Amino acid sequence: MNSLNQYIDLFEGQRATIERNAPVALNRLRQQALDTLKSVGRLPERGDEGFDRISLNDMFAPDYGLNITRVAFPADPRTAFSCDVPSVGTLSCMVVNDTFVSTPGLEGSLPEGVEVMSLAEAAELYPGLFAEQVAPADNPLVALNTLFVQDGVFIRVREGVQLEKPIQILSLFNTSQPLMAARRIRIVIEDGAKATVLVCDHPRVQEVDYLACRVTEATVGRNASLDFYDLEEATVRTRRASVFASGQMEGSSLNLCGIFLNGGMTRNEFYPRHLAEHCSTRLGGMVIGGGAQIIDNAVFLTHDHPRCTSDQLFKYALFDSAQGSFEGMVKVEEGADFTEAHQTNRNLLASPDARMHAMPQLVIYCDEVKASHGSATGQLDENALFYMRSRGIPEAEARMMLINAFMTDVLDAIALDPLRDRLHHLVDRRLRGCESMCSGCEAANN
Amino acid sequence: MDEILLKVDDLRAGIEGKEILRGINLTVRPGEVHAIMGPNGSGKSTLSGVLAGNPRFTVTGGSADFHGLDLLALSPEDRSHEGLFLSFQYPVEIPGVSMVNFMRAAVNAKRKYFNEPPLTAGDFLKLMRQKREIVELDNKLASRSVNEGFSGGEKKRNEIFQMAVLEPRLSILDETDSGLDIDALRIVASGVNKLKTDRNATIVITHYQRLLDYIRPDFVHILYKGRIVHSGGPELALELEEKGYDWIKEQVDNA
């Protein structure tokens, strides 16, 4: 079955409704997206190049339903909770299903020069920022998102503003019916500015099928810096197809860390781009997969400017019959002299049925380059396990400590101490088999 | 004294189908120090591994009674809780697990086993401080990953530090002297001696007599080809130092 057709049909049948309920600046992008999808013809399936473990065709096959008429979901006051990271305090907003929801007090607490608002609103206010997409328009996931996107989050940090508090986007599903949400996050960090953005993906209802089709676009200005942390804590009924794309100006830095703890089927694509010299990009990814989970990360990074650095570190720990995939393509183009590019992938298989596919790739068309890549997949160190047990640490706990230790360097890249501690705690809880959520979320559930 | 701490009876064990221990008999009473010596490949480390419950080894016969418990039926962690401690010949490096977390997990696991509440942070730190002094272990090692980047001497001192914290009834020191210079050897040995009481016991596994100058054994056993072929008092160690193992090998091989 070709699952793409139902989306093309839906769009063509409902185009007027979709566009009536969305800003003009977003509507302008839709024709190109439609053309892209028609020319692509179908979504990638398992076995296609770059899709060793996952089938987007299957992921998009169920008829989830989209909320194109913008029916307002009642915003339960109890959902107005925050996943506060202790002692830092976050500026938070929410995306409920596919709609931006501000939290009380957000507006008043935003420092000068910082905007956090609905994407629809921003597209009306600043159509120029949406004229061109940062994400690759010929990518089918981006095109699918573009076809249906009506809202999301817009974040802008004005020139020179150093925002110390992280901005948190709590991204929730909250319906009793299956739903697909086309979400978009647009981040603009202007020259010399600095910000940290944390996205938490949670479903509020455990027993419903959801599909999140998300595009995150970030531009990082000259000498600006963005820390972007992406946490997926969902259920086996949740599917996620996410594309992250960024454009960096001279001297800027991007530090991205994806933490994928729970979910049904996840595909993450990363397209970081350097638009000038002296950019630094760090990509980290941590996957803990259990059950029949499938988690797939794909990085497409091209060095086409001199004197830029990139560093990738992706680690997986897979249990039960979980399947993981990591494909990373680092390309150093001619003329990108003095590039430094590193890519590391390490995987732990904690059960005989867990499977990992890894394909680190490095293509270099340039002489003055320092580059490395490597991947290793193995099991827990039996000697370390026995050493710990011989000191009285029960086997299950010893395993957990070792897996947590294995992930340490991924989390070390997170600059904010309290945030890192909190994420360590979440990993701990995940490994202890809890269906864990942020403490704030738990409090709200009680 | 009739109380028996460990009674090993005709213990047989091996690895990957190859028999290494071929009927070990050994009785250890509280307050005693036993030295097990023997040439390379005689099964010394296998014996310590089997007693501590290393899953690499398969027990094929015999029994081991540890103060009334069937030792071989216990998991490695329960053996530890019940008072068995193995000081590793090669302490394992565990990157990413800090010494503090490691020790806290170990201490609290034991407390849980005996239905005691976990130690408070303050009490735990006090315990660490007290025990560190016994082996003159640097405080800065506490924040490092377990054994990672430790020198040979630090690793062995760290073993004795862990032994001090866990207060075992029976300690097995597997080649604790290997890789130690004379100062480190003295510190490690004095740590072991400080921890000695008439309630606990020690099995010292070693190649050389040198360590036995510092830790005085009550009994010396010679392990050869998976069996204890000769037992005696401390003077046996001196005899070995003087004459080597050849006379033992000849005796056994010609028997």
XYZ file of C-alpha atoms in Angstrom:
701
model
C 0.000 0.000 0.000
C 1.222 3.443 -0.825
C 0.451 5.490 2.261
C 1.556 8.740 0.699
C -1.471 8.883 -1.577
C -3.923 9.300 1.272
C -2.065 12.429 2.359
C -1.963 13.861 -1.127
C -5.661 13.110 -1.554
C -6.475 14.591 1.822
C -4.536 17.727 1.053
C -6.060 18.206 -2.366
C -9.551 17.646 -1.006
C -9.123 19.880 2.031
C -6.658 22.433 0.804
C -9.069 25.364 1.138
C -9.888 24.448 4.721
C -6.254 23.958 5.651
C -5.226 27.251 4.145
C -8.160 29.160 5.583
C -6.976 28.134 9.048
C -3.322 28.928 8.558
C -1.190 31.996 7.890
C -0.428 33.039 4.326
C 3.323 32.695 4.837
C 2.930 28.977 5.520
C 0.391 28.489 2.731
C 2.900 29.827 0.228
C 5.138 26.828 0.864
C 2.525 24.179 0.230
C 2.486 23.961 -3.550
C 6.174 23.145 -3.712
C 5.715 20.522 -1.014
C 2.860 18.969 -2.969
C 4.951 18.893 -6.135
C 7.810 17.270 -4.226
C 5.597 14.537 -2.850
C 4.013 13.857 -6.209
C 7.374 13.532 -7.852
C 8.707 11.331 -5.040
C 5.667 9.112 -5.487
C 6.018 7.096 -2.290
C 7.541 7.169 1.167
C 10.710 5.186 1.866
C 10.239 1.602 2.974
C 12.427 -0.701 4.921
C 15.223 -1.869 2.692
C 15.453 1.365 0.746
C 18.831 3.023 0.981
C 19.187 4.673 4.364
C 16.184 2.833 5.773
C 17.604 -0.362 7.127
C 15.251 -0.725 10.087
C 12.310 1.549 9.558
C 9.582 2.058 7.018
C 8.133 5.541 6.757
C 5.483 4.073 4.499
C 4.308 1.879 7.399
C 4.643 4.675 9.893
C 2.306 6.899 7.918
C -0.052 4.110 6.805
C -2.666 4.259 9.589
C -5.429 6.777 9.125
C -4.690 9.002 12.100
C -6.801 12.001 11.253
C -5.601 15.570 11.290
C -7.132 18.536 13.007
C -7.178 20.741 9.945
C -10.239 22.727 10.952
C -8.413 23.804 14.121
C -10.948 22.483 16.576
C -9.771 23.907 19.839
C -8.948 21.169 22.305
C -9.967 22.185 25.776
C -6.796 23.221 27.487
C -7.101 21.397 30.758
C -5.780 23.673 33.474
C -3.984 20.681 34.879
C -1.910 20.578 31.744
C -0.581 23.975 32.696
C 2.209 22.322 34.538
C 5.853 22.732 33.914
C 8.704 20.259 33.815
C 10.730 22.675 35.881
C 14.320 21.795 36.116
C 15.041 22.458 39.755
C 16.852 25.654 40.630
C 17.064 26.910 37.096
C 13.489 27.673 36.297
C 12.440 27.416 32.731
C 10.423 29.604 30.459
C 7.892 27.199 29.147
C 5.198 26.931 26.564
C 3.250 24.035 25.199
C 2.207 22.503 21.981
C -0.968 20.571 22.664
C -1.479 18.228 19.736
C -0.632 20.720 17.019
C -1.549 23.997 18.685
C 0.569 26.479 20.568
C -0.546 27.089 24.155
C 1.142 29.712 26.230
C 1.599 29.031 29.905
C 0.327 31.594 32.372
C 2.920 34.163 33.103
C 5.146 33.299 30.170
C 4.788 36.623 28.490
C 5.602 38.585 31.609
C 8.661 36.481 32.387
C 10.311 36.751 28.993
C 13.326 39.021 29.109
C 13.556 41.865 26.652
C 14.525 40.733 23.203
C 13.135 37.238 23.620
C 9.991 36.132 21.835
C 8.215 32.846 22.375
C 4.939 32.651 20.536
C 2.623 30.712 18.302
C 4.147 29.912 14.928
C 0.925 30.931 13.206
C 1.063 34.292 14.891
C 4.739 34.748 14.049
C 4.129 33.852 10.409
C 1.597 36.672 10.241
C 3.930 39.091 12.019
C 7.182 38.193 10.274
C 6.295 36.592 6.925
C 9.801 37.330 5.663
C 11.287 34.799 8.066
C 9.152 32.087 6.508
C 9.770 32.888 2.848
C 12.454 30.250 2.666
C 12.714 27.051 4.590
C 15.843 26.060 6.462
C 14.886 22.405 6.117
C 15.513 20.687 2.798
C 12.313 21.174 0.800
C 12.882 18.031 -1.243
C 12.798 15.820 1.833
C 9.508 13.873 1.937
C 9.075 14.308 5.695
C 9.626 18.032 5.405
C 7.215 18.160 2.484
C 4.566 16.204 4.393
C 4.928 18.541 7.327
C 4.763 21.561 5.045
C 1.579 20.289 3.467
C -0.309 20.255 6.739
C 1.485 22.527 9.182
C -0.733 25.222 10.664
C 0.928 26.061 13.937
C 3.835 25.367 16.230
C 6.334 27.404 18.172
C 8.338 30.419 17.212
C 11.332 31.487 19.266
C 13.468 34.499 18.564
C 16.351 35.815 20.621
C 17.415 39.249 19.468
C 20.924 40.386 18.755
C 23.292 40.133 21.669
C 20.755 38.798 24.166
C 22.238 36.086 26.348
C 19.382 34.021 27.646
C 20.507 31.913 30.582
C 17.197 30.251 31.403
C 16.243 27.438 29.082
C 13.090 27.769 27.041
C 11.067 24.635 27.315
C 8.559 23.429 24.805
C 6.286 20.811 26.214
C 4.913 18.950 23.290
C 1.852 16.914 24.168
C -0.730 14.706 22.619
C -4.049 14.947 24.368
C -6.951 13.419 22.493
C -9.010 10.299 22.821
C -8.844 9.750 19.061
C -5.820 8.829 16.996
C -4.143 11.931 15.700
C -1.357 13.040 13.453
C 0.135 16.388 14.315
C 2.235 18.397 11.887
C 4.290 20.537 14.225
C 6.880 23.078 13.374
C 9.373 24.850 15.541
C 11.216 27.851 14.187
C 14.132 29.180 16.179
C 15.965 32.375 15.331
C 19.059 33.199 17.323
C 20.388 36.516 16.137
C 24.006 37.641 16.029
C 25.829 37.315 19.310
C 22.798 35.904 21.093
C 22.643 32.745 23.141
C 19.800 30.429 24.066
C 18.947 26.959 25.292
C 15.823 25.241 24.065
C 14.467 22.015 25.501
C 11.655 20.098 23.818
C 9.847 17.361 25.719
C 7.616 15.037 23.738
C 4.969 13.335 25.857
C 1.580 11.859 25.107
C -1.041 12.533 27.776
C -3.085 9.502 26.877
C -1.333 6.148 26.835
C -3.718 4.026 24.803
C -4.163 6.075 21.666
C -2.152 5.998 18.443
C -0.345 9.202 17.651
C 1.956 10.361 14.938
C 4.099 13.410 15.402
C 5.505 14.797 12.194
C 7.812 17.536 13.308
C 10.144 19.940 11.575
C 12.495 22.043 13.640
C 14.302 24.844 11.896
C 16.974 26.932 13.538
C 19.124 29.753 12.339
C 22.085 30.708 14.463
C 23.570 34.119 13.768
C 27.161 35.321 13.805
C 28.937 34.350 17.013
C 25.628 33.183 18.384
C 25.020 29.935 20.172
C 22.120 27.551 20.457
C 21.819 24.557 22.743
C 18.953 22.384 21.611
C 17.859 19.417 23.697
C 15.203 17.085 22.478
C 13.652 14.568 24.830
C 11.289 11.868 23.649
C 9.403 10.205 26.445
C 6.391 8.722 24.722
C 4.573 5.387 24.553
C 4.665 2.393 22.259
C 1.579 3.796 20.551
C 3.401 6.947 19.525
C 5.276 7.365 16.301
C 7.568 10.199 15.579
C 9.109 11.463 12.373
C 11.298 14.431 13.055
C 13.562 16.568 10.948
C 15.972 19.021 12.488
C 17.619 21.507 10.169
C 19.874 24.393 11.035
C 21.821 27.102 9.293
C 24.808 28.560 11.107
C 26.526 31.869 10.484
C 30.177 32.658 11.051
C 31.590 31.792 14.439
C 28.344 30.310 15.694
C 27.929 27.171 17.672
C 25.193 24.600 17.840
C 25.021 21.965 20.516
C 22.243 19.478 19.961
C 21.420 16.529 22.161
C 18.597 14.114 21.470
C 17.478 11.835 24.274
C 15.172 9.093 23.123
C 13.892 7.081 26.040
C 10.524 5.736 25.037
C 8.445 5.571 21.937
C 6.998 3.179 19.417
C 8.722 4.034 16.197
C 11.037 6.981 15.796
C 12.845 8.440 12.845
C 15.043 11.483 13.407
C 16.865 13.233 10.622
C 19.426 15.946 11.214
C 20.525 18.465 8.628
C 22.955 20.908 10.217
C 24.415 23.349 7.696
C 27.297 25.763 7.910
C 26.750 28.968 6.007
C 30.115 30.511 6.807
C 33.488 29.794 8.400
C 34.351 28.993 12.013
C 31.124 27.235 12.856
C 31.078 24.508 15.423
C 28.423 21.842 15.582
C 28.020 19.191 18.194
C 25.394 16.491 17.785
C 24.689 14.035 20.538
C 22.153 11.298 20.645
C 21.208 8.812 23.280
C 18.790 5.979 22.703
C 17.375 3.543 25.199
C 15.106 1.150 23.403
C 13.028 -1.720 24.728
C 10.101 -3.875 23.706
C 9.628 -3.790 19.966
C 10.735 -0.184 19.668
C 12.435 0.990 16.505
C 14.683 4.023 16.736
C 16.421 5.415 13.736
C 18.728 8.425 13.605
C 20.176 9.771 10.399
C 22.643 12.651 10.189
C 23.442 14.489 6.990
C 26.237 16.918 7.627
C 28.145 18.686 4.911
C 31.223 20.767 5.523
C 31.321 23.236 2.669
C 33.054 26.096 4.445
C 36.596 26.150 5.775
C 37.565 26.080 9.438
C 34.416 24.557 10.819
C 34.216 21.716 13.305
C 31.678 19.010 13.875
C 31.511 16.356 16.507
C 28.929 13.609 16.649
C 28.330 11.109 19.382
C 25.410 8.712 19.200
C 24.929 5.914 21.691
C 22.276 3.230 21.854
C 21.343 0.722 24.523
C 18.846 -1.783 23.209
C 16.841 -4.312 25.178
C 14.254 -6.982 24.336
C 13.706 -7.004 20.587
C 14.337 -3.306 20.090
C 15.938 -2.259 16.854
C 18.198 0.676 16.330
C 19.718 2.309 13.351
C 22.310 5.001 13.004
C 23.435 6.361 9.688
C 25.668 9.348 9.618
C 26.994 10.979 6.512
C 29.734 13.535 6.903
C 30.824 15.114 3.675
C 33.754 17.485 3.438
C 33.529 19.389 0.185
C 36.386 20.732 -1.861
C 37.597 23.994 -0.406
C 36.443 23.242 3.130
C 40.025 23.340 4.347
C 40.919 22.948 8.002
C 37.714 21.136 8.703
C 37.634 19.025 11.804
C 34.930 16.383 11.741
C 34.428 13.526 14.144
C 31.725 10.947 14.348
C 31.354 8.248 16.944
C 28.667 5.649 17.362
C 28.630 3.122 20.203
C 25.947 0.581 20.901
C 25.120 -1.867 23.622
C 22.935 -4.848 22.900
C 21.504 -6.017 26.186
C 19.434 -8.878 24.805
C 20.000 -11.565 22.185
C 17.059 -10.307 20.135
C 18.046 -6.639 20.022
C 19.411 -5.485 16.688
C 21.552 -2.573 15.637
C 22.365 -1.242 12.237
C 25.181 1.256 12.053
C 26.634 3.004 9.081
C 28.998 5.856 9.779
C 30.106 7.428 6.530
C 32.789 9.924 5.764
C 33.370 11.379 2.329
C 36.254 13.804 1.912
C 37.005 15.869 -1.161
C 39.562 18.073 0.492
C 43.151 17.625 1.688
C 43.492 19.767 4.791
C 41.103 17.853 6.970
C 41.131 16.199 10.338
C 38.379 13.639 10.417
C 37.485 10.438 12.165
C 34.581 8.097 12.328
C 33.875 4.877 14.062
C 31.185 2.576 15.263
C 31.211 -0.296 17.692
C 28.459 -2.562 18.904
C 28.867 -4.903 21.810
C 27.573 -6.157 25.089
C 28.056 -5.116 28.674
C 31.495 -5.767 30.070
C 31.121 -9.058 31.943
C 34.203 -8.371 34.034
C 32.830 -5.069 35.244
C 29.499 -6.715 35.953
C 31.085 -9.430 38.064
C 33.302 -6.930 39.851
C 30.254 -4.936 40.891
C 28.291 -8.008 41.909
C 31.203 -9.245 43.969
C 30.863 -6.021 45.965
C 27.234 -6.813 46.651
C 25.604 -4.705 43.974
C 22.677 -6.747 42.610
C 22.988 -7.732 38.982
C 20.059 -5.640 37.744
C 21.363 -2.556 39.466
C 24.896 -3.193 38.265
C 23.641 -3.446 34.701
C 21.744 -0.229 35.124
C 24.751 1.581 36.515
C 26.907 0.350 33.656
C 24.417 1.453 31.025
C 24.039 4.801 32.698
C 27.812 5.115 32.759
C 27.949 4.178 29.101
C 25.662 7.114 28.343
C 27.484 9.577 30.555
C 29.512 11.286 27.876
C 26.433 11.982 25.777
C 24.770 13.706 28.700
C 28.012 15.461 29.632
C 27.498 17.643 26.580
C 24.513 19.222 28.282
C 25.784 22.480 29.636
C 23.211 23.150 32.336
C 24.006 21.141 35.454
C 20.464 20.855 36.814
C 19.164 19.855 33.417
C 21.855 17.240 33.052
C 21.141 15.880 36.516
C 17.468 15.710 35.732
C 18.112 13.857 32.502
C 20.431 11.433 34.306
C 17.605 10.827 36.712
C 15.174 10.189 33.851
C 17.605 7.743 32.283
C 17.942 6.030 35.615
C 14.210 5.711 35.908
C 13.896 4.526 32.345
C 16.441 1.820 33.034
C 14.603 0.817 36.172
C 11.649 0.117 33.898
C 9.433 2.955 35.041
C 7.219 4.613 32.514
C 8.908 7.738 33.644
C 8.010 11.293 32.947
C 9.359 14.529 34.217
C 8.470 15.118 37.842
C 6.238 17.988 36.820
C 4.298 15.705 34.542
C 3.913 13.170 37.313
C 2.653 15.762 39.717
C 0.089 16.783 37.172
C -1.070 13.228 36.742
C -1.735 12.706 40.406
C 38.115 -23.447 68.287
C 35.565 -25.634 66.477
C 33.706 -22.914 64.653
C 34.269 -23.301 60.949
C 33.962 -20.331 58.615
C 34.623 -22.040 55.317
C 34.723 -25.702 54.524
C 35.567 -26.624 50.979
C 35.114 -30.275 50.195
C 36.383 -31.966 47.032
C 35.648 -28.865 44.967
C 35.912 -29.359 41.234
C 35.494 -26.639 38.673
C 36.590 -25.604 35.253
C 36.141 -23.285 32.360
C 34.757 -24.141 28.949
C 34.809 -27.845 29.659
C 38.400 -27.888 30.900
C 38.765 -29.008 34.478
C 41.074 -26.796 36.496
C 40.208 -27.524 40.116
C 40.366 -31.267 40.713
C 39.186 -31.753 44.237
C 40.092 -28.956 46.618
C 39.779 -29.462 50.356
C 40.231 -26.527 52.657
C 38.977 -25.585 56.111
C 39.218 -22.054 57.425
C 38.342 -21.011 60.967
C 37.755 -17.502 62.295
C 40.951 -15.660 63.160
C 43.098 -17.667 60.769
C 45.252 -16.526 57.889
C 45.799 -19.081 55.145
C 48.264 -18.641 52.344
C 47.754 -20.487 49.093
C 50.846 -20.656 46.974
C 51.629 -22.428 43.792
C 53.243 -22.156 40.409
C 51.590 -20.448 37.454
C 48.565 -22.256 36.102
C 47.973 -24.314 39.199
C 44.425 -22.971 39.662
C 44.929 -20.265 42.301
C 42.881 -17.599 40.565
C 40.264 -20.145 39.525
C 39.819 -21.075 43.164
C 39.257 -17.465 44.184
C 36.945 -16.884 41.216
C 34.865 -19.971 41.992
C 34.541 -19.053 45.657
C 33.423 -15.524 44.752
C 30.952 -16.851 42.180
C 32.434 -15.686 38.897
C 29.975 -17.011 36.275
C 32.860 -17.715 33.887
C 33.638 -20.854 35.862
C 31.514 -23.950 36.078
C 31.468 -25.970 39.256
C 31.444 -29.651 38.392
C 31.552 -31.210 41.813
C 32.101 -30.891 45.535
C 30.755 -28.373 47.999
C 31.617 -25.251 49.934
C 29.998 -24.453 53.244
C 30.252 -20.830 54.355
C 29.199 -20.466 58.014
C 26.318 -22.841 57.476
C 25.319 -21.631 54.018
C 25.725 -23.490 50.752
C 28.146 -20.985 49.267
C 27.993 -22.330 45.731
C 24.225 -21.820 45.589
C 24.477 -18.111 46.371
C 24.730 -15.332 43.811
C 27.957 -13.310 43.855
C 26.124 -10.400 45.461
C 24.685 -12.576 48.230
C 28.113 -14.084 48.879
C 29.318 -10.549 49.389
C 26.455 -9.705 51.722
C 27.146 -12.850 53.711
C 30.701 -11.752 54.259
C 32.870 -13.014 51.420
C 35.244 -10.570 49.829
C 37.563 -11.050 46.889
C 40.379 -8.612 46.318
C 40.937 -8.859 42.568
C 44.293 -9.577 41.020
C 43.295 -7.168 38.276
C 40.740 -4.697 39.641
C 38.346 -3.755 36.869
C 38.153 -0.224 35.527
C 34.583 1.027 35.192
C 34.538 4.284 33.251
C 31.579 6.494 34.084
C 30.797 4.951 37.479
C 32.247 7.094 40.235
C 33.856 5.488 43.278
C 31.321 7.263 45.478
C 28.310 5.894 43.622
C 29.873 2.481 43.426
C 30.519 2.317 47.153
C 27.156 3.777 48.038
C 25.419 1.155 45.903
C 27.496 -1.583 47.524
C 26.957 -0.407 51.100
C 23.261 0.172 50.691
C 22.714 -3.125 48.869
C 24.186 -4.904 51.859
C 22.052 -2.894 54.266
C 18.981 -3.695 52.241
C 19.865 -7.389 52.353
C 19.811 -7.162 56.141
C 16.626 -5.045 56.138
C 18.416 -1.915 57.260
C 17.637 1.545 55.888
C 20.166 3.144 53.536
C 22.903 5.214 55.160
C 22.327 8.938 55.271
C 24.634 11.027 53.119
C 26.456 12.279 56.196
C 26.976 8.833 57.702
C 28.114 7.472 54.382
C 30.739 10.155 53.912
C 31.951 9.645 57.465
C 32.309 5.925 56.823
C 34.258 6.595 53.636
C 36.591 8.964 55.445
C 37.285 6.535 58.258
C 38.000 3.640 55.965
C 40.145 5.615 53.559
C 42.583 6.325 56.353
C 43.258 2.627 56.839
C 44.947 2.366 53.452
C 45.984 6.023 53.117
C 43.813 6.359 50.043
C 43.686 9.809 48.527
C 40.359 11.579 48.827
C 40.535 12.748 45.234
C 40.125 9.172 44.020
C 36.595 9.177 45.412
C 35.274 11.409 42.683
C 36.990 9.477 39.911
C 35.560 6.550 38.020
C 36.161 3.173 39.612
C 39.841 2.254 39.128
C 40.054 4.372 36.004
C 43.478 5.916 35.704
C 44.500 4.543 39.108
C 48.112 3.451 39.426
C 48.798 -0.200 40.221
C 49.278 0.668 43.874
C 46.143 2.784 44.028
C 44.102 -0.029 42.555
C 45.253 -2.484 45.187
C 44.799 0.018 47.992
C 41.354 0.663 46.631
C 40.612 -3.059 46.947
C 41.618 -3.049 50.607
C 39.611 0.141 51.113
C 36.521 -1.644 49.779
C 37.301 -4.559 52.033
C 37.453 -2.191 54.995
C 34.083 -0.708 54.104
C 32.330 -4.035 53.571
C 33.827 -5.673 56.700
C 33.881 -9.214 55.342
C 34.160 -12.329 57.455
C 36.365 -13.997 54.890
C 38.690 -12.078 52.593
C 40.428 -13.669 49.658
C 43.387 -11.632 48.480
C 44.221 -12.765 44.977
C 47.829 -11.874 44.128
C 47.394 -8.612 45.939
C 51.158 -8.135 45.874
C 51.464 -8.254 42.103
C 52.343 -4.911 40.628
C 53.137 -3.334 43.983
C 56.322 -1.574 44.937
C 57.650 -2.088 48.411
C 55.953 0.986 49.923
C 52.579 0.153 48.452
C 53.005 -3.430 49.607
C 53.647 -2.237 53.142
C 50.575 0.010 53.122
C 48.335 -2.701 51.693
C 49.625 -5.296 54.141
C 49.250 -2.992 57.098
C 45.677 -2.267 55.971
C 44.958 -5.987 55.930
C 46.522 -6.443 59.342
C 44.533 -3.580 60.844
C 41.329 -5.212 59.627
C 42.224 -8.560 61.144
C 40.169 -9.699 64.120
C 39.611 -13.049 65.762
C 36.202 -13.154 64.089
C 37.290 -12.912 60.489
C 39.721 -14.813 58.339
C 41.926 -14.233 55.320
C 43.068 -16.355 52.428
C 46.157 -14.903 50.796
C 46.864 -16.165 47.318
C 50.356 -15.396 46.224
C 53.280 -16.421 44.098
C 55.949 -15.134 46.351
C 56.854 -15.366 49.944
C 57.444 -11.605 50.048
C 53.882 -10.659 50.992
C 53.961 -13.211 53.797
C 56.665 -11.188 55.525
C 53.981 -8.594 56.084
C 50.878 -10.726 56.426
C 51.854 -13.637 58.641
C 50.001 -16.820 57.679
C 49.003 -19.511 60.136
C 48.847 -22.105 57.385
C 50.472 -22.401 54.004
C 49.005 -24.597 51.269
C 50.570 -25.481 47.990
C 48.237 -25.697 45.047
C 49.426 -27.673 42.073
C 47.452 -29.023 39.130
C 44.159 -28.150 40.758
C 44.801 -29.820 44.089
C 46.269 -28.817 47.419
C 49.236 -31.104 47.437
C 50.980 -29.944 50.555
C 50.038 -27.994 53.681
C 52.137 -26.714 56.507
C 52.949 -23.797 58.737
C 54.621 -20.498 57.857
C 57.947 -22.244 57.489
C 56.665 -23.919 54.325
C 56.615 -20.556 52.588
C 60.250 -19.996 53.472
C 61.109 -23.429 52.203
C 59.420 -22.627 48.891
C 61.281 -19.361 48.656
C 64.518 -21.218 49.077
C 63.878 -24.295 46.964
C 61.273 -23.182 44.426
C 58.356 -25.337 43.360
C 60.315 -28.008 41.538
C 60.616 -30.410 44.465
C 56.852 -30.272 44.936
C 56.220 -30.820 41.256
C 58.566 -33.797 41.266
C 56.944 -35.287 44.312
C 53.475 -34.986 42.829
C 54.329 -35.921 39.277
C 56.255 -38.990 40.370
C 53.627 -40.130 42.813
